[in-house]
PDB file of C-alpha atoms in Angstrom:
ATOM      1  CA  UNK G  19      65.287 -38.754  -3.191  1.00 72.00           C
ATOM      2  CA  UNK G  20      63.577 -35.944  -1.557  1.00 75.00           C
ATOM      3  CA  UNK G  21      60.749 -33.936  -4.125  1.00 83.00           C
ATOM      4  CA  UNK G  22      59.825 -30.239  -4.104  1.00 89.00           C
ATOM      5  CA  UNK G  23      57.410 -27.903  -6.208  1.00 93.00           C
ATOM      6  CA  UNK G  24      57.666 -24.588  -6.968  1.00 96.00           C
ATOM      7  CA  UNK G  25      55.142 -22.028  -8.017  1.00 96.00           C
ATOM      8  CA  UNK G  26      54.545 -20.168 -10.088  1.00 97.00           C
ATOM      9  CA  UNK G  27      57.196 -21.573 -12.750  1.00 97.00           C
ATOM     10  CA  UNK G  28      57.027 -18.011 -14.546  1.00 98.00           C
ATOM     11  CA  UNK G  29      56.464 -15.111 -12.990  1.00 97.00           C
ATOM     12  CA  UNK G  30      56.553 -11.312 -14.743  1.00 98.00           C
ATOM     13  CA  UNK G  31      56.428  -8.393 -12.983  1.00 98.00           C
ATOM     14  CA  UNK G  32      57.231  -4.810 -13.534  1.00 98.00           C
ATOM     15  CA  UNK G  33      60.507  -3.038 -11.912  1.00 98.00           C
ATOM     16  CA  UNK G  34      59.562  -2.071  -8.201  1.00 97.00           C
ATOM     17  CA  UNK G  35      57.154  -4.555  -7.226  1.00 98.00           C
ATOM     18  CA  UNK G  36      56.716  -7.146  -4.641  1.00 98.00           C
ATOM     19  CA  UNK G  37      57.189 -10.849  -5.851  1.00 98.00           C
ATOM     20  CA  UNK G  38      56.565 -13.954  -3.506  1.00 97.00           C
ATOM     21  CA  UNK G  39      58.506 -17.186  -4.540  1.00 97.00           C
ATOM     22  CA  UNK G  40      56.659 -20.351  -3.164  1.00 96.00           C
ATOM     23  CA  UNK G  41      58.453 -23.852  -2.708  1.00 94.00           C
ATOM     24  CA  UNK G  42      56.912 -26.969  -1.124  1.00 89.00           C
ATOM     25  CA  UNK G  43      58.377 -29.774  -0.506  1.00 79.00           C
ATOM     26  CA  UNK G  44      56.918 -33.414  -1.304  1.00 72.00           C
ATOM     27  CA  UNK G  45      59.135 -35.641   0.941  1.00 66.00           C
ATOM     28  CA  UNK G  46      61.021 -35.562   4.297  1.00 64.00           C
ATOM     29  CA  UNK G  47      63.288 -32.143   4.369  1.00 73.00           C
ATOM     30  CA  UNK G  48      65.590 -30.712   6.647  1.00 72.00           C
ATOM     31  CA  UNK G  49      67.074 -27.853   5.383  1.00 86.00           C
ATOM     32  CA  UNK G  50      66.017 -25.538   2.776  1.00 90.00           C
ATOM     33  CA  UNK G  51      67.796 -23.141   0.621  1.00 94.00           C
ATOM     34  CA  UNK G  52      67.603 -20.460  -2.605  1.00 97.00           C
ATOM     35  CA  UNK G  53      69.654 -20.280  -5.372  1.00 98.00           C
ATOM     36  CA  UNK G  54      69.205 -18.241  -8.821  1.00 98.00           C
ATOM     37  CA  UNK G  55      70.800 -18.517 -12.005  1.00 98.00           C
ATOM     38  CA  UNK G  56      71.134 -15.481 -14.419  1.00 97.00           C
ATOM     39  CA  UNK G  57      70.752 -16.139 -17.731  1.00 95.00           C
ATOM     40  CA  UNK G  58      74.094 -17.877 -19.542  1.00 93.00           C
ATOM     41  CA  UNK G  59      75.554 -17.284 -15.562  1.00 95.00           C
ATOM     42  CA  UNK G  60      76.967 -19.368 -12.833  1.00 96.00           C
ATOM     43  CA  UNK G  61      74.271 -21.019 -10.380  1.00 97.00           C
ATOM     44  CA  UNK G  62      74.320 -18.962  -7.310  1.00 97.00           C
ATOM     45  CA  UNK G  63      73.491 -19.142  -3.953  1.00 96.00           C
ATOM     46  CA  UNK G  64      71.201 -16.655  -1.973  1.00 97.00           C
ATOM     47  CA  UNK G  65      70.154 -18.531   1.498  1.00 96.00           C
ATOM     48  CA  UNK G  66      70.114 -21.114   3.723  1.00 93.00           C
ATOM     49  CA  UNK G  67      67.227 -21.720   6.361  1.00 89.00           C
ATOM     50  CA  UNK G  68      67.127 -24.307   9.239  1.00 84.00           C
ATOM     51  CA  UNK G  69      64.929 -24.661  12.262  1.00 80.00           C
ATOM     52  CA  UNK G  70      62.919 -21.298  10.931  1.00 82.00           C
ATOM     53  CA  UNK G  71      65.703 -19.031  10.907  1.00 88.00           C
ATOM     54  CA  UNK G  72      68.145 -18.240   8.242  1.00 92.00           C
ATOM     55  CA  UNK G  73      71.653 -20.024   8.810  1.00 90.00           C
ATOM     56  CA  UNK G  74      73.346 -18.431   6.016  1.00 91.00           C
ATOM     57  CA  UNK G  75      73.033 -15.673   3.279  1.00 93.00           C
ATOM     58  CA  UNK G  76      74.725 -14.492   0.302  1.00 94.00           C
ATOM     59  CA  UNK G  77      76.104 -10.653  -0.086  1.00 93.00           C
ATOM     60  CA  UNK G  78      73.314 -11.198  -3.125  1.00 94.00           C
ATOM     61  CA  UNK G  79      70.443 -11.358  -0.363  1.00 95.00           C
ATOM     62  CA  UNK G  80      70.449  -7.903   0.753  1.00 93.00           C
ATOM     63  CA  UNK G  81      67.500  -6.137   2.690  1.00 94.00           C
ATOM     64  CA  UNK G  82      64.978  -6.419  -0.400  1.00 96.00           C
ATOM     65  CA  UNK G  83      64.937 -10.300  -0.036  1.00 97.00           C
ATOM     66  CA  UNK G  84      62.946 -12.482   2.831  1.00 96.00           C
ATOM     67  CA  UNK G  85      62.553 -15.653   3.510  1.00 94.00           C
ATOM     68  CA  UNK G  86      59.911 -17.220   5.495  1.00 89.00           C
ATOM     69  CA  UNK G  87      57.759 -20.646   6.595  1.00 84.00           C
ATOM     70  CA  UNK G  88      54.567 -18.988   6.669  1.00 78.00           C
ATOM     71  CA  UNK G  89      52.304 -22.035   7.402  1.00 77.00           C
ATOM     72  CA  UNK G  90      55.331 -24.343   8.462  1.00 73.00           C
ATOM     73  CA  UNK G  91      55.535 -26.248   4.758  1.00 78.00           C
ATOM     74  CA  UNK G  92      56.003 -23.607   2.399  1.00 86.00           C
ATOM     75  CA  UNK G  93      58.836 -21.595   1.921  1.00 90.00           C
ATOM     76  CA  UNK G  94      58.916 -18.688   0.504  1.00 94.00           C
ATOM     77  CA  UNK G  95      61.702 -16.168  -0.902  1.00 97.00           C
ATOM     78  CA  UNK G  96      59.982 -12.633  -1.298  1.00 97.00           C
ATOM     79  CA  UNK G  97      61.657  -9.672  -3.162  1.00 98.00           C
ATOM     80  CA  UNK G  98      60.384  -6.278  -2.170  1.00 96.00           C
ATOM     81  CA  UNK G  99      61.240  -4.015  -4.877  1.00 95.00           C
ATOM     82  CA  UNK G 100      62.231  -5.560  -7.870  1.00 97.00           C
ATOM     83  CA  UNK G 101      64.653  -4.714 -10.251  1.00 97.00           C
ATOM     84  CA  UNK G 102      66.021  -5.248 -13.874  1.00 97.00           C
ATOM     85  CA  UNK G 103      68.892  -7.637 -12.451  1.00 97.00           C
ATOM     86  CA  UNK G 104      66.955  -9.845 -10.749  1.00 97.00           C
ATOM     87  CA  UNK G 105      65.439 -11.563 -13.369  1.00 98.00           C
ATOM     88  CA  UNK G 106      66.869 -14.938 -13.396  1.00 98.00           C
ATOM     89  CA  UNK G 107      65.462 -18.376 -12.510  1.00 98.00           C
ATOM     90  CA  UNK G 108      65.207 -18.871  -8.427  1.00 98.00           C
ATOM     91  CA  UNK G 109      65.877 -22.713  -7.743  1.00 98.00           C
ATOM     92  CA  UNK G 110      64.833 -23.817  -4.208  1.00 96.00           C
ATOM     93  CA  UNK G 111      66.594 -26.741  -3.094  1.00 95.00           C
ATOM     94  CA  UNK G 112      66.404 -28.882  -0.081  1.00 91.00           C
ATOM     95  CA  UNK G 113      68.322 -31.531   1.885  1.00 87.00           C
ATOM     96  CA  UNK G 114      67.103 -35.149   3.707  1.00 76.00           C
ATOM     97  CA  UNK G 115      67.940 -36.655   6.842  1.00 70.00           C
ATOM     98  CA  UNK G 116      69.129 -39.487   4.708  1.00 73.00           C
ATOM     99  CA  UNK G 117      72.047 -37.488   3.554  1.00 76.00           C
ATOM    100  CA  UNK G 118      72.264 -34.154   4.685  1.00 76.00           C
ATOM    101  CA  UNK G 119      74.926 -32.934   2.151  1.00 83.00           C
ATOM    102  CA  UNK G 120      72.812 -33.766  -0.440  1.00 89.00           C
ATOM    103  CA  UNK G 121      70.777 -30.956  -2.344  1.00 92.00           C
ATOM    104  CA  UNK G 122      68.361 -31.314  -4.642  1.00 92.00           C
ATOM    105  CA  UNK G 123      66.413 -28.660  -6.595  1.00 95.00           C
ATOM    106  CA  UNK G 124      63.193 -28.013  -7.681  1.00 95.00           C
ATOM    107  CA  UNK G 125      62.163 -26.995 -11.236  1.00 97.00           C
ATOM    108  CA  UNK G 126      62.898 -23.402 -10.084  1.00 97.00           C
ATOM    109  CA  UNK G 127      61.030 -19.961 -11.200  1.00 98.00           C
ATOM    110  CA  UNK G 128      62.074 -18.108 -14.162  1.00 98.00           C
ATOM    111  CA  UNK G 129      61.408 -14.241 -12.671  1.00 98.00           C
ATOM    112  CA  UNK G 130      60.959 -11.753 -15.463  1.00 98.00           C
ATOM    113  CA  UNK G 131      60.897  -8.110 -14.491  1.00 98.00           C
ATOM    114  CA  UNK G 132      59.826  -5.589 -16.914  1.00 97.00           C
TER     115      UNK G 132
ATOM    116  CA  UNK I  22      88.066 -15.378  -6.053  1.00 54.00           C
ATOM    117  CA  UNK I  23      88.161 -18.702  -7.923  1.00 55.00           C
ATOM    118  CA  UNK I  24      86.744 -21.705  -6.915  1.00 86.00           C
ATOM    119  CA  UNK I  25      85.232 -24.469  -8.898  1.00 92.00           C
ATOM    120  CA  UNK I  26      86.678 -24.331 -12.068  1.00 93.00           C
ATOM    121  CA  UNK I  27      85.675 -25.781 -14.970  1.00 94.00           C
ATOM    122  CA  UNK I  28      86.354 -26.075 -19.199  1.00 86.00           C
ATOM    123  CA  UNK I  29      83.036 -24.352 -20.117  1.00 83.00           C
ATOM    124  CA  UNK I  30      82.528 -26.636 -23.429  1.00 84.00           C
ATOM    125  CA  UNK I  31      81.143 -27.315 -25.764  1.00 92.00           C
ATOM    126  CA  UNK I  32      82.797 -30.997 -25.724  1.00 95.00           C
ATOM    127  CA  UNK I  33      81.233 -33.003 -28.484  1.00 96.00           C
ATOM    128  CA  UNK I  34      81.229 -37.460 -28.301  1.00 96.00           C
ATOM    129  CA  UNK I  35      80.170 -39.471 -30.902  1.00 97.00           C
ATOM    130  CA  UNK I  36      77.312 -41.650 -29.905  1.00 97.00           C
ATOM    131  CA  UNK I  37      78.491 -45.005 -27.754  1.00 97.00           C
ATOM    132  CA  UNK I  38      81.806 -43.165 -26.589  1.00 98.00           C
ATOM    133  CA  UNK I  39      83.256 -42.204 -23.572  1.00 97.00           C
ATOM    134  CA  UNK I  40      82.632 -38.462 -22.485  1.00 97.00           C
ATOM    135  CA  UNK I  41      85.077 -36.959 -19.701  1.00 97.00           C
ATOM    136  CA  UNK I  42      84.259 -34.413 -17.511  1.00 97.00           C
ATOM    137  CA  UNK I  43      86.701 -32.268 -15.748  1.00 96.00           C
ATOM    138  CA  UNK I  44      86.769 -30.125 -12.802  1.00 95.00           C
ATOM    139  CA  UNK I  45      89.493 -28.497 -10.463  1.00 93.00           C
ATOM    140  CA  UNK I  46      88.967 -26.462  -7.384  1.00 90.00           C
ATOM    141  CA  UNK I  47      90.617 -24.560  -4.909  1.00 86.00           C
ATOM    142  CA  UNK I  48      91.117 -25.491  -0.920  1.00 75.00           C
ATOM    143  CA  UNK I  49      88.175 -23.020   0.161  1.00 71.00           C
ATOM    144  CA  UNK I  50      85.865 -25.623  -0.481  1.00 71.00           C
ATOM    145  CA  UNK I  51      84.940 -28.512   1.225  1.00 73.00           C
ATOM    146  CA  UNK I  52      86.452 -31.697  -0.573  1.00 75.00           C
ATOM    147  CA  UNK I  53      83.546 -33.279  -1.110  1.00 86.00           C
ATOM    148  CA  UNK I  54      81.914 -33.035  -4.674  1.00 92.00           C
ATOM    149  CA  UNK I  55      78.577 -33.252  -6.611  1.00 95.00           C
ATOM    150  CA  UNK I  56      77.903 -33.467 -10.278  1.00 97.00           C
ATOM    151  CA  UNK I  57      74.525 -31.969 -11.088  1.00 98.00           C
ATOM    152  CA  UNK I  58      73.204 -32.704 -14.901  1.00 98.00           C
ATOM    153  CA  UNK I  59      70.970 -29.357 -16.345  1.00 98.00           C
ATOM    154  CA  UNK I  60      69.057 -29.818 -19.451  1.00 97.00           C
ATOM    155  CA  UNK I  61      68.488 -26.136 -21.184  1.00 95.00           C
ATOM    156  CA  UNK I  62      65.675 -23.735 -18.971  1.00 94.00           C
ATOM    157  CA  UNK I  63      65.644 -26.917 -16.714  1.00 96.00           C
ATOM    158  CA  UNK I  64      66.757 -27.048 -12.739  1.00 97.00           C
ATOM    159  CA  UNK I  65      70.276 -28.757 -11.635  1.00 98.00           C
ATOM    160  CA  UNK I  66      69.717 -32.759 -11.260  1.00 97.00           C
ATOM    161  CA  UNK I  67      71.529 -34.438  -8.849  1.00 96.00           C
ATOM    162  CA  UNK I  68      73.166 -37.262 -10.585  1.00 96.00           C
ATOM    163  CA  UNK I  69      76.682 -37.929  -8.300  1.00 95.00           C
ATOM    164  CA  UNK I  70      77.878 -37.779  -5.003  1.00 94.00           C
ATOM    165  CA  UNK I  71      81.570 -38.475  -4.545  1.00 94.00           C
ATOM    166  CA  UNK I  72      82.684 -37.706  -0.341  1.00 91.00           C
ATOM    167  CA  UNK I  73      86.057 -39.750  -0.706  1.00 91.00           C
ATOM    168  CA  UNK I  74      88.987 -40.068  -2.928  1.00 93.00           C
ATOM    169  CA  UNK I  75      88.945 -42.695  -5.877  1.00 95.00           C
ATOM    170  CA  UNK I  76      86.260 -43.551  -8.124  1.00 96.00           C
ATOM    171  CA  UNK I  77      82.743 -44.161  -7.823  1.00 97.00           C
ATOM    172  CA  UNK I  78      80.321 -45.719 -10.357  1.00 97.00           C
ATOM    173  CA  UNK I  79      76.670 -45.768 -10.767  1.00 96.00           C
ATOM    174  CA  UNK I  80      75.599 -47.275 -13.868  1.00 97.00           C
ATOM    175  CA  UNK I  81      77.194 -45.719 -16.901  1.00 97.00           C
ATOM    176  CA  UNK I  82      78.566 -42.888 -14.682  1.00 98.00           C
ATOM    177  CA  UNK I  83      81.706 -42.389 -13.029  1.00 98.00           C
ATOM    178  CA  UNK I  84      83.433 -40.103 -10.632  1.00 97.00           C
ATOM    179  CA  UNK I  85      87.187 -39.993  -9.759  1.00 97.00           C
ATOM    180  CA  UNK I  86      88.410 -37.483  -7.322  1.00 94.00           C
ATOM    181  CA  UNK I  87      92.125 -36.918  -6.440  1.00 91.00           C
ATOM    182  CA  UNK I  88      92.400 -34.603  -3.397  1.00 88.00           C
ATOM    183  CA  UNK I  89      95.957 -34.470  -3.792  1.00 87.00           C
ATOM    184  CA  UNK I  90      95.973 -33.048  -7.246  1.00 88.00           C
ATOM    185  CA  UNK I  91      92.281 -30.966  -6.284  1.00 89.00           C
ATOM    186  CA  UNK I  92      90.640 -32.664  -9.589  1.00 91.00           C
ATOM    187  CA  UNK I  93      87.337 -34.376  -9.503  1.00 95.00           C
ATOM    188  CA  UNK I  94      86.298 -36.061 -13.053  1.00 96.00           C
ATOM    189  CA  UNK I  95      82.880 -37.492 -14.179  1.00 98.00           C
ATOM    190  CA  UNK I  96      83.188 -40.334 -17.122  1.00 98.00           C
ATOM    191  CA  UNK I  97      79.959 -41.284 -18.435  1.00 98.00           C
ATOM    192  CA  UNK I  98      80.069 -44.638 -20.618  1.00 98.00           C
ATOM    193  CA  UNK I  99      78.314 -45.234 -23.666  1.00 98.00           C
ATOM    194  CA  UNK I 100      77.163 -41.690 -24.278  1.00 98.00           C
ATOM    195  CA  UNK I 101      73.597 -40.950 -25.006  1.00 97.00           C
ATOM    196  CA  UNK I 102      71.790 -38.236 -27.254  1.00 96.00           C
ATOM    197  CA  UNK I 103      70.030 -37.988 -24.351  1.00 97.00           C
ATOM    198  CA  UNK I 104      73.095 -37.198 -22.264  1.00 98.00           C
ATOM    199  CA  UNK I 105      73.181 -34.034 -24.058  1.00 97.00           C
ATOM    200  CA  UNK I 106      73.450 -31.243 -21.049  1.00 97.00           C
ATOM    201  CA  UNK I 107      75.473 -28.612 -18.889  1.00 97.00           C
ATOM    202  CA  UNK I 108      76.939 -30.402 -16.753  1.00 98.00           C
ATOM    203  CA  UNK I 109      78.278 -28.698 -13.381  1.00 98.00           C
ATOM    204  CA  UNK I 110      80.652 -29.117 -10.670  1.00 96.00           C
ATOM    205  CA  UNK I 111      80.266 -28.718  -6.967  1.00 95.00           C
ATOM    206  CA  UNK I 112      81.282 -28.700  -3.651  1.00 92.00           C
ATOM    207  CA  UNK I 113      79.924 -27.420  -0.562  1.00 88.00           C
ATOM    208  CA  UNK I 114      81.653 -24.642   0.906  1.00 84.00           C
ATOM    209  CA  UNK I 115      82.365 -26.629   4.304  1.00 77.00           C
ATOM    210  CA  UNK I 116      81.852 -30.211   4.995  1.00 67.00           C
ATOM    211  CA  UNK I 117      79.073 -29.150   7.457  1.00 68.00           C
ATOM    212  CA  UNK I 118      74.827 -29.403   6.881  1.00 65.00           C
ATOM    213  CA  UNK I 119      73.261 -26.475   5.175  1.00 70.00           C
ATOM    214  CA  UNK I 120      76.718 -25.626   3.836  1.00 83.00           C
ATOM    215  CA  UNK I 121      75.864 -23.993   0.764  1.00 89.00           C
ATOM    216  CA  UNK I 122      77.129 -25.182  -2.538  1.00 92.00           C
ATOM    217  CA  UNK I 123      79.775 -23.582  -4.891  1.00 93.00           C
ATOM    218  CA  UNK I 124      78.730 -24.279  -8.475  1.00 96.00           C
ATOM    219  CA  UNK I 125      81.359 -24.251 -11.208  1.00 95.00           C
ATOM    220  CA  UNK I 126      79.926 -22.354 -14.942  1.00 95.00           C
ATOM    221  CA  UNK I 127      79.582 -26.279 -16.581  1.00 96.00           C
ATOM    222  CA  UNK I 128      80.634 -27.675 -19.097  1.00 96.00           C
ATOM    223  CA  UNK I 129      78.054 -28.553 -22.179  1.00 96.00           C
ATOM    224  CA  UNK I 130      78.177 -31.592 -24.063  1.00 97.00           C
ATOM    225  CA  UNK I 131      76.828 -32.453 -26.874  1.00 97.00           C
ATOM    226  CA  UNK I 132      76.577 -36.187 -27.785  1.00 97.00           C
ATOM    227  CA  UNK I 133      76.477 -36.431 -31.682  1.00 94.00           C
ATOM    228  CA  UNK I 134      74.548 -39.624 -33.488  1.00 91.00           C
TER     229      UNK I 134
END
């Protein structure tokens, strides 16, 4: 079962900031993904990323969130302004080439913005 | 537009019993299914994969999906406090790699001693 971290696992900021999400994975990967989860709210999905470029995104991911590979292990889900509604907890999840259907999540961030 | 449905809880089982999960979904998702466990504040865990129709067991879990009535059930045997949990329904959106997944809203349960 493939492993991934997150950091930080709490992050507070104040409306109209910049926030960087950071997920690593532990174990053999293949495709990586964001999801959040309001509070008492459906898990939802944001974006999908393969091959460093995004294969899929949400109507949720609009031009304030980016995704990236910066150093080819992390991955990283950035939010350029923030606002009151996206406080939630962000969930990066990821895929193995033993079963790529497969996702598992990582202990996720729990985004608070002020 | 509707897609993973489930009954959002809470379903309470005495200790030792048999708890039954349900989930329905519409054709505009791949019919192949995940149950993911999620303890309060805690991330989705993986706990079933189910790709074809029937049942599948893994220790004291179950899953039974029926394409033709679009129902997928988890049973889970012997029910532990510790089994305590949301527990939600999924499917990927296509049968294809990197499909993302369509979560249902879960269903807590609540195993009682």
């Amino acid at each position: 079962e493939p492993e991934v971290t997150q950091t930080p696992s709490h992050q507070v900021t104040q409306m109209g900031q910049e926030v960087i999400l950071r997920c690593v994975p532990i174990s053999n990967h293949l495709y990586f993904y964001w999801y959040r989860q309001i509070l008492g709210q459906k898990v939802e999905f944001l974006v999908s990323f393969y091959n460093n470029e995004i294969s899929e995104k949400s109507e949720i991911f609009d031009d304030q969130f980016s995704v990236e590979r910066p150093d080819g292990s992390n991955f990283t889900l950035k939010i350029r302004s923030t606002k009151l509604e996206d406080s939630a907890m962000y969930f990066c999840a990821i895929t193995d080439r033993a079963d790529p259907y497969e996702q598992y999540f990582g202990p996720g961030t729990r985004l608070t913005v002020t | 537009q509707k897609e993973v449905e489930q009954n959002s809880g809470p379903l309470s089982v005495p200790e030792g019993a048999i708890a039954s999960l349900n989930c329905t979904y519409s054709d505009r998702v791949s019919q192949s299914f995940f149950w993911y466990r999620q303890y309060s504040g805690k991330s989705p865990e993986l706990i079933m994969s189910i790709y074809s129709n029937g049942d599948k067991e893994d220790g004291r879990f179950t899953a039974q999906l029926n394409k033709a009535s679009q129902y997928v059930s988890l049973l889970i045997r012997d029910s532990q406090p510790s089994d305590s949990a949301t527990y939600l329904c999924a499917a990927p959106q296509a049968h294809s790699s990197a499909s993302k997944i369509i979560f249902g809203s879960g269903t807590r349960l609540s195993i009682r001693p």
